[in-house]
mmCIF file of C-alpha atoms in Angstrom:
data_model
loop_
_atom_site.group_PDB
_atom_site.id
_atom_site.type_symbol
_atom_site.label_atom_id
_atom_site.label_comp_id
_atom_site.label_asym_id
_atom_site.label_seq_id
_atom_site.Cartn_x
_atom_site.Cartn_y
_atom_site.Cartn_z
ATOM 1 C CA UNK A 1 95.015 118.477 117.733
ATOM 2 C CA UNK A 2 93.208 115.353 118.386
ATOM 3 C CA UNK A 3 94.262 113.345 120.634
ATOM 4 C CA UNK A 4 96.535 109.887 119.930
ATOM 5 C CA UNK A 5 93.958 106.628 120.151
ATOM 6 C CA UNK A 6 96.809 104.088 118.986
ATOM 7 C CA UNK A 7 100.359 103.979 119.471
ATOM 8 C CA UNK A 8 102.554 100.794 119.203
ATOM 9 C CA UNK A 9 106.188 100.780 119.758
ATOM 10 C CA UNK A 10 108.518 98.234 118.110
ATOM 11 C CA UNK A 11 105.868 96.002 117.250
ATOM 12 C CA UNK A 12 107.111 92.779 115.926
ATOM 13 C CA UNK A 13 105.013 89.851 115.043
ATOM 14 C CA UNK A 14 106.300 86.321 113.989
ATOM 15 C CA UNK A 15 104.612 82.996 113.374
ATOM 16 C CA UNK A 16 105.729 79.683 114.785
ATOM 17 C CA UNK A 17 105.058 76.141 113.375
ATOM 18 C CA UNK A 18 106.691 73.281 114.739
ATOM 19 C CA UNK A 19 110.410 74.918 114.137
ATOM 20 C CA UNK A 20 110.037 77.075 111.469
ATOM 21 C CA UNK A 21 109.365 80.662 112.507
ATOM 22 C CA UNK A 22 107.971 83.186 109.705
ATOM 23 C CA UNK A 23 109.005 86.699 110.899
ATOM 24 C CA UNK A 24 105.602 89.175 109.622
ATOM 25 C CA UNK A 25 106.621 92.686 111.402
ATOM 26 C CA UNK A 26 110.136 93.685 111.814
ATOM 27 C CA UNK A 27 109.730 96.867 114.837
ATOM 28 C CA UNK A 28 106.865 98.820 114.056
ATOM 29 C CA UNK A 29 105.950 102.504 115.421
ATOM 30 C CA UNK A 30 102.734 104.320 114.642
ATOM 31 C CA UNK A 31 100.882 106.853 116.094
ATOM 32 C CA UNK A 32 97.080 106.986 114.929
ATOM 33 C CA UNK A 33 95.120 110.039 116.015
ATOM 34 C CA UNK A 34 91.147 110.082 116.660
ATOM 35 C CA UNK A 35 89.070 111.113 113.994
ATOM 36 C CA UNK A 36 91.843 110.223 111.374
ATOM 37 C CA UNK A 37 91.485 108.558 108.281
ATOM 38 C CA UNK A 38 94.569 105.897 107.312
ATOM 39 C CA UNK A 39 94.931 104.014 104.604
ATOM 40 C CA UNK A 40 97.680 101.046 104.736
ATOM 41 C CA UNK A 41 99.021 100.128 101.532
ATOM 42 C CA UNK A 42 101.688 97.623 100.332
ATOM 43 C CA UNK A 43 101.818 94.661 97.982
ATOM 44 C CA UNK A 44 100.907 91.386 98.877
ATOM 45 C CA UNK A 45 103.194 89.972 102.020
ATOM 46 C CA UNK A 46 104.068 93.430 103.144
ATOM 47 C CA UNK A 47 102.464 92.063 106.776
ATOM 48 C CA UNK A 48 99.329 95.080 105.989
ATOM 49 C CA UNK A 49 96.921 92.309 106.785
ATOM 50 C CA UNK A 50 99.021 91.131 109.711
ATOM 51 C CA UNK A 51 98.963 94.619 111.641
ATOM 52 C CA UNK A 52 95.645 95.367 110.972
ATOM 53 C CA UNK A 53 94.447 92.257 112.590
ATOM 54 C CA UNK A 54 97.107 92.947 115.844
ATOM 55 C CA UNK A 55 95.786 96.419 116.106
ATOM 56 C CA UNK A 56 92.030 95.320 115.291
ATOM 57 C CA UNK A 57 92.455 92.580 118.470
ATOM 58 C CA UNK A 58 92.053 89.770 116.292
ATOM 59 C CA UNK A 59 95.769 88.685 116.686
ATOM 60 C CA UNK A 60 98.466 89.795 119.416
ATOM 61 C CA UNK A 61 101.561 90.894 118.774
ATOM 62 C CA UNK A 62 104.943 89.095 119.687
ATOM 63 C CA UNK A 63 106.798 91.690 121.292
ATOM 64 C CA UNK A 64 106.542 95.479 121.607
ATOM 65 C CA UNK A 65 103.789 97.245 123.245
ATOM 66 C CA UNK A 66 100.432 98.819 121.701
ATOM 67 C CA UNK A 67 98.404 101.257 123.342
ATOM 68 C CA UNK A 68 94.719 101.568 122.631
ATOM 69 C CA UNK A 69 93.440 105.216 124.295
ATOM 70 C CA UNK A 70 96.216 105.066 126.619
ATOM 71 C CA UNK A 71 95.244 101.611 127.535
ATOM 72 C CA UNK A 72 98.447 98.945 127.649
ATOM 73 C CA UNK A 73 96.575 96.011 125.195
ATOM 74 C CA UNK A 74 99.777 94.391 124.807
ATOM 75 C CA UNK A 75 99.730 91.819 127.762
ATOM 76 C CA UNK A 76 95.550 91.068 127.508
ATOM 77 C CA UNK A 77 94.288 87.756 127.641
ATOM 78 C CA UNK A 78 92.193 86.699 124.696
ATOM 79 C CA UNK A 79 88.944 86.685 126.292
ATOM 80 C CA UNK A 80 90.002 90.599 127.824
ATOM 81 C CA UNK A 81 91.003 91.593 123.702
ATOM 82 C CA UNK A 82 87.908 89.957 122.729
ATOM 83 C CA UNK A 83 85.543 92.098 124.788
ATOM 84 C CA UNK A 84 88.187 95.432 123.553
ATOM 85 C CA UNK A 85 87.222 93.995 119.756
ATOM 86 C CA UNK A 86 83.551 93.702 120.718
ATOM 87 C CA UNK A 87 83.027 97.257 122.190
ATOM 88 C CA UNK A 88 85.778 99.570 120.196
ATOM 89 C CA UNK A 89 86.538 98.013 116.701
ATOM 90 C CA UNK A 90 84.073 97.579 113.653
ATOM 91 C CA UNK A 91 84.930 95.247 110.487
ATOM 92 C CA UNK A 92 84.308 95.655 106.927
ATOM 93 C CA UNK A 93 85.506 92.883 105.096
ATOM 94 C CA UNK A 94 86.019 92.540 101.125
ATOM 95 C CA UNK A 95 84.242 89.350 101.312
ATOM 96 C CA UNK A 96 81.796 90.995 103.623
ATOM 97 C CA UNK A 97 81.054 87.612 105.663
ATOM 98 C CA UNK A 98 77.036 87.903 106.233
ATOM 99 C CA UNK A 99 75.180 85.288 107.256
ATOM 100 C CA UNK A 100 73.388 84.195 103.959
ATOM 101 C CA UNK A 101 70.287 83.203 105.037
ATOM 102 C CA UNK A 102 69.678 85.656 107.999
ATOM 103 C CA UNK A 103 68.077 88.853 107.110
ATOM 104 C CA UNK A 104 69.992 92.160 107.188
ATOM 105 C CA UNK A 105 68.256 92.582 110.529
ATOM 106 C CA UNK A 106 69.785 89.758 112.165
ATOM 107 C CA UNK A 107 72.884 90.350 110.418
ATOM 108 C CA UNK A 108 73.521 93.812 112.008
ATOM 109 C CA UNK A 109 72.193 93.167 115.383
ATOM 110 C CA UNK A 110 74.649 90.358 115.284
ATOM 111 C CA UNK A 111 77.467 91.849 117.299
ATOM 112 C CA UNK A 112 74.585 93.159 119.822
ATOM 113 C CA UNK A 113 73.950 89.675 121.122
ATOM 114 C CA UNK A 114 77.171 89.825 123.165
ATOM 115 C CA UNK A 115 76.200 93.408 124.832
ATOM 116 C CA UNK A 116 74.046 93.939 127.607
ATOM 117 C CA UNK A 117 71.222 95.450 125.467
ATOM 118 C CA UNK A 118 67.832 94.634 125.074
ATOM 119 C CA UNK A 119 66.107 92.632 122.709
ATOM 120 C CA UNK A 120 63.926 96.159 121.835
ATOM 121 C CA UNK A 121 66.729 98.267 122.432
ATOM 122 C CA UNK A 122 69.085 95.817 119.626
ATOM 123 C CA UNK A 123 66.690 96.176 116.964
ATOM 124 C CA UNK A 124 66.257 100.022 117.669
ATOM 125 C CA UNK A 125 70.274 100.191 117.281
ATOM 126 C CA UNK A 126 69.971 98.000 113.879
ATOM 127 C CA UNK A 127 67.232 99.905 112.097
ATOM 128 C CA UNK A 128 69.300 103.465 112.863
ATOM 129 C CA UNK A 129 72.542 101.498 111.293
ATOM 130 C CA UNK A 130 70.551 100.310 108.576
ATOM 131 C CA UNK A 131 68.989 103.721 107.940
ATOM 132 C CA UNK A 132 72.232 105.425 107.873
ATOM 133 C CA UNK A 133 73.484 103.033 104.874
ATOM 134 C CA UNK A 134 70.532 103.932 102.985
ATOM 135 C CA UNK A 135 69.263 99.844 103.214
ATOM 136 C CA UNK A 136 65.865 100.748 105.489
ATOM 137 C CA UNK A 137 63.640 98.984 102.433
ATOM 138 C CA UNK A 138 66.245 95.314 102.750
ATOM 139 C CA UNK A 139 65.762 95.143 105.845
ATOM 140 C CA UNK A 140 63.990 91.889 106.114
ATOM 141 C CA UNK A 141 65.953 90.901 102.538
ATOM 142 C CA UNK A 142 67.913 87.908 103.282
ATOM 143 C CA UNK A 143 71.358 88.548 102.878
ATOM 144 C CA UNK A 144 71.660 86.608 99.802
ATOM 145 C CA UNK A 145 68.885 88.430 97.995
ATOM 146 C CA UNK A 146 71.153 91.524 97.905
ATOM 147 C CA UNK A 147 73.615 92.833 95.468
ATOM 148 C CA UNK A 148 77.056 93.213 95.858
ATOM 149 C CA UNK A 149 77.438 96.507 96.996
ATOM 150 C CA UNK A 150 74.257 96.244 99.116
ATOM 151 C CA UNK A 151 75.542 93.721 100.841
ATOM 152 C CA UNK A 152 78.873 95.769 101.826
ATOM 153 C CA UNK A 153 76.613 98.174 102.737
ATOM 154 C CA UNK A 154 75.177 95.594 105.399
ATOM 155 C CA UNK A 155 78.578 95.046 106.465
ATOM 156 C CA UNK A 156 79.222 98.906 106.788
ATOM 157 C CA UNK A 157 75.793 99.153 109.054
ATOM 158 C CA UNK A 158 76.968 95.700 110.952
ATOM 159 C CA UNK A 159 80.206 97.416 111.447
ATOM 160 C CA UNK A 160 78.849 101.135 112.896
ATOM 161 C CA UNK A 161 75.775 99.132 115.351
ATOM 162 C CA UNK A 162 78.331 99.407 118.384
ATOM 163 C CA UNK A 163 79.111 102.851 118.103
ATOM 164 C CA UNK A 164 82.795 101.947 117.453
ATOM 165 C CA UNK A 165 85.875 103.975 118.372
ATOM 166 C CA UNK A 166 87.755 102.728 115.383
ATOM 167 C CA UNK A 167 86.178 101.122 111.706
ATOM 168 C CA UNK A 168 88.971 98.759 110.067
ATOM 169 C CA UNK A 169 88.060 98.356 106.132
ATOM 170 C CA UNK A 170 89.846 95.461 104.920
ATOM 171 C CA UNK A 171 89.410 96.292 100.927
ATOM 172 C CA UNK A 172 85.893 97.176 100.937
ATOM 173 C CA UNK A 173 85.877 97.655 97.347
ATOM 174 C CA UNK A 174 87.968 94.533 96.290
ATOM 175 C CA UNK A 175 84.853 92.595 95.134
ATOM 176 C CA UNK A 176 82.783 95.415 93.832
ATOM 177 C CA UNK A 177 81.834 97.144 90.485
ATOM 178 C CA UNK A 178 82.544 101.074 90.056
ATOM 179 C CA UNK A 179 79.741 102.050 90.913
ATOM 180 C CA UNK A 180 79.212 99.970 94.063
ATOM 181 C CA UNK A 181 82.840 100.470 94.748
ATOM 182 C CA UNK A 182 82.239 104.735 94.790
ATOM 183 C CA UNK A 183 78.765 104.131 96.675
ATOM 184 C CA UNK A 184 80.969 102.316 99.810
ATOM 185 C CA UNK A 185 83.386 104.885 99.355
ATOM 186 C CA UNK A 186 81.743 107.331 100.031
ATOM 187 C CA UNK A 187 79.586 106.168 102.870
ATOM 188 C CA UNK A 188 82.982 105.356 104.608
ATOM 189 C CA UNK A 189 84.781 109.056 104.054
ATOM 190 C CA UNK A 190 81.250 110.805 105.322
ATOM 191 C CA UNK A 191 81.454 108.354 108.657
ATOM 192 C CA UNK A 192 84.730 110.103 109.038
ATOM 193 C CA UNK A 193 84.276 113.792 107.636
ATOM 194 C CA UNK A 194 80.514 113.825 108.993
ATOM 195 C CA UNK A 195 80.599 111.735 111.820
ATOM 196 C CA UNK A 196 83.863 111.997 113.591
ATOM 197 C CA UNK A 197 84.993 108.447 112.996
ATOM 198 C CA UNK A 198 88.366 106.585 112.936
ATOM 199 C CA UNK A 199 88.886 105.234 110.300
ATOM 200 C CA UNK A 200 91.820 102.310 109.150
ATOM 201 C CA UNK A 201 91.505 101.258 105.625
ATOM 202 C CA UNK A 202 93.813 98.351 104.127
ATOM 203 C CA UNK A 203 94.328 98.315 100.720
ATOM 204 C CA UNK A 204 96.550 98.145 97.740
ATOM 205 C CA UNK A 205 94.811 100.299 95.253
ATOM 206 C CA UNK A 206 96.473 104.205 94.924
ATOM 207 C CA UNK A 207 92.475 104.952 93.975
ATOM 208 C CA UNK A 208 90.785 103.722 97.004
ATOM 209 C CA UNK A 209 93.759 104.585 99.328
ATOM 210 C CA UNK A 210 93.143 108.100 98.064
ATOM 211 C CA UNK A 211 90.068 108.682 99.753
ATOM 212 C CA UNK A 212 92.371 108.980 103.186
ATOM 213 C CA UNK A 213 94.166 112.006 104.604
ATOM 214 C CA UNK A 214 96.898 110.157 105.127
ATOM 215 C CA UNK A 215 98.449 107.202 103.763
ATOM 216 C CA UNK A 216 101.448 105.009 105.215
ATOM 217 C CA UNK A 217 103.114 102.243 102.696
ATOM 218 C CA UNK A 218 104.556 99.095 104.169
ATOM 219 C CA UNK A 219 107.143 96.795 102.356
ATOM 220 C CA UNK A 220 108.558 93.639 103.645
ATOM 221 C CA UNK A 221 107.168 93.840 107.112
ATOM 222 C CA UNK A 222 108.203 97.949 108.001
ATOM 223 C CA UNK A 223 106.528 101.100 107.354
ATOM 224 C CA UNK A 224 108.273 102.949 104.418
ATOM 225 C CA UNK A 225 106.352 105.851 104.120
ATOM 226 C CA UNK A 226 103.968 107.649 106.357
ATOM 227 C CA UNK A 227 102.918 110.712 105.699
ATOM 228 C CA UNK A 228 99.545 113.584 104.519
ATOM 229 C CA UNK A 229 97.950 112.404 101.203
ATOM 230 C CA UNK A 230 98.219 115.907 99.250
ATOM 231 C CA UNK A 231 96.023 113.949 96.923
ATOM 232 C CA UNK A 232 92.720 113.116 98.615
ATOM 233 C CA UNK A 233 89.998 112.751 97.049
ATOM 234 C CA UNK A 234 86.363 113.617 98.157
ATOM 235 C CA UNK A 235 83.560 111.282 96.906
ATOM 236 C CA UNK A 236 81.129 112.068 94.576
ATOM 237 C CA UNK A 237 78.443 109.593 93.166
ATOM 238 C CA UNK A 238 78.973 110.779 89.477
ATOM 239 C CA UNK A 239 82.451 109.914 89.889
ATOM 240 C CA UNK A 240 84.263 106.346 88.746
ATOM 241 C CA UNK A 241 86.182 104.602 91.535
ATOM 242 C CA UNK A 242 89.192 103.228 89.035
ATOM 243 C CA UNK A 243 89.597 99.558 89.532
#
């Protein structure tokens, strides 16, 4: 069995303004394996959004611990969880926040520019991530040129340029047609079946959620469910995704 890349252990987040203090996460454990694909559901407020960012490095938790590959992340200065986000984590976004008028070149060598990689070496990196999204004939398209699902598709190639350990897909479909929608899908389950990566995916669609081999639910800030999706599905492009 593969071995665990996350764990976090009572992980409780609350937010503080002035005197009023918004508990998120109420004591949180979770195991994630390598090579898994999750899918987080929950409704609105359920705190989804909130863990994904804690265990993506783009927030910290308020008490508990987290482990990332057996590493304690839990007490890391921002600039020491910045360089984790930069080397292990890749983001797909449902807004998919390109730059608009930067090509999809510059867009996916983007998180390059804070690696020690050359200029030659960057570009080499971008055109394989571009490739692999099926994008090579956009790539000097300006980002706003593209359609929606091309430009998650950017994202998707943005996201995979580092050689990430884990892919976080914060409703990668939310903003897309069918079509589109089944295209992404199915470019994120082969990085996972084909390639061998982790993969988180938030979402609150049963459809998209589906895609996973395992799903947990979260309600109110706690996990209520966790457990094998005896219902996955396996993308095919003559299929609908269900909105």
């Amino acid at each position: 069995m593969n071995e665990v890349l996350i764990a976090i252990k009572d992980l409780k987040k609350q937010f503080e303004n002035e005197e009023v203090i918004t508990k998120v996460l109420y004591g949180i454990d979770l195991e994630i394996r390598k090579g898994e694909f999750l899918a987080i559901m929950g409704p609105s407020g359920s705190g989804k959004s909130t863990l994904m960012h804690i265990l993506g490095f783009l927030d910290t938790l308020s008490s508990g611990k987290y482990f990332f590959a057996g590493l304690d992340v839990s007490e890391l200065e921002d600039i020491e969880l910045a360089a984790m986000r930069s080397k292990q984590i890749g983001f797909i976004f449902q807004s998919f926040n390109l730059l608009p008028k930067s090509t999809v070149l510059e867009n996916v060598m983007l998180p390059l520019f804070y690696s020690n990689v050359s200029k030659k070496q960057r570009i080499k990196k971008a055109l394989e991530a571009i490739e692999s999204v099926g994008l090579s004939h956009r790539t000097n398209n300006l980002s706003n040129q593209l359609s929606g699902g091309e430009k998650q598709r950017v994202a998707i190639a943005r996201a995979l340029v580092n050689d990430p350990s884990v892919i976080f897909a914060d409703e990668p479909t939310g903003n897309l047609d069918s079509k589109s929608g089944l295209q992404v899908m199915k470019i994120i389950q082969d990085l996972n079946l084909k390639h061998g990566h982790t993969v988180i995916l938030v979402t609150h669609e049963s459809d998209t959620a589906n895609y996973a081999d395992r799903i947990i639910n979260m309600k109110d800030g706690l996990i209520i469910k966790d457990e094998k999706n005896k219902n996955r599905v396996f993308a095919d492009e003559n299929q609908e995704l269900k909105k």
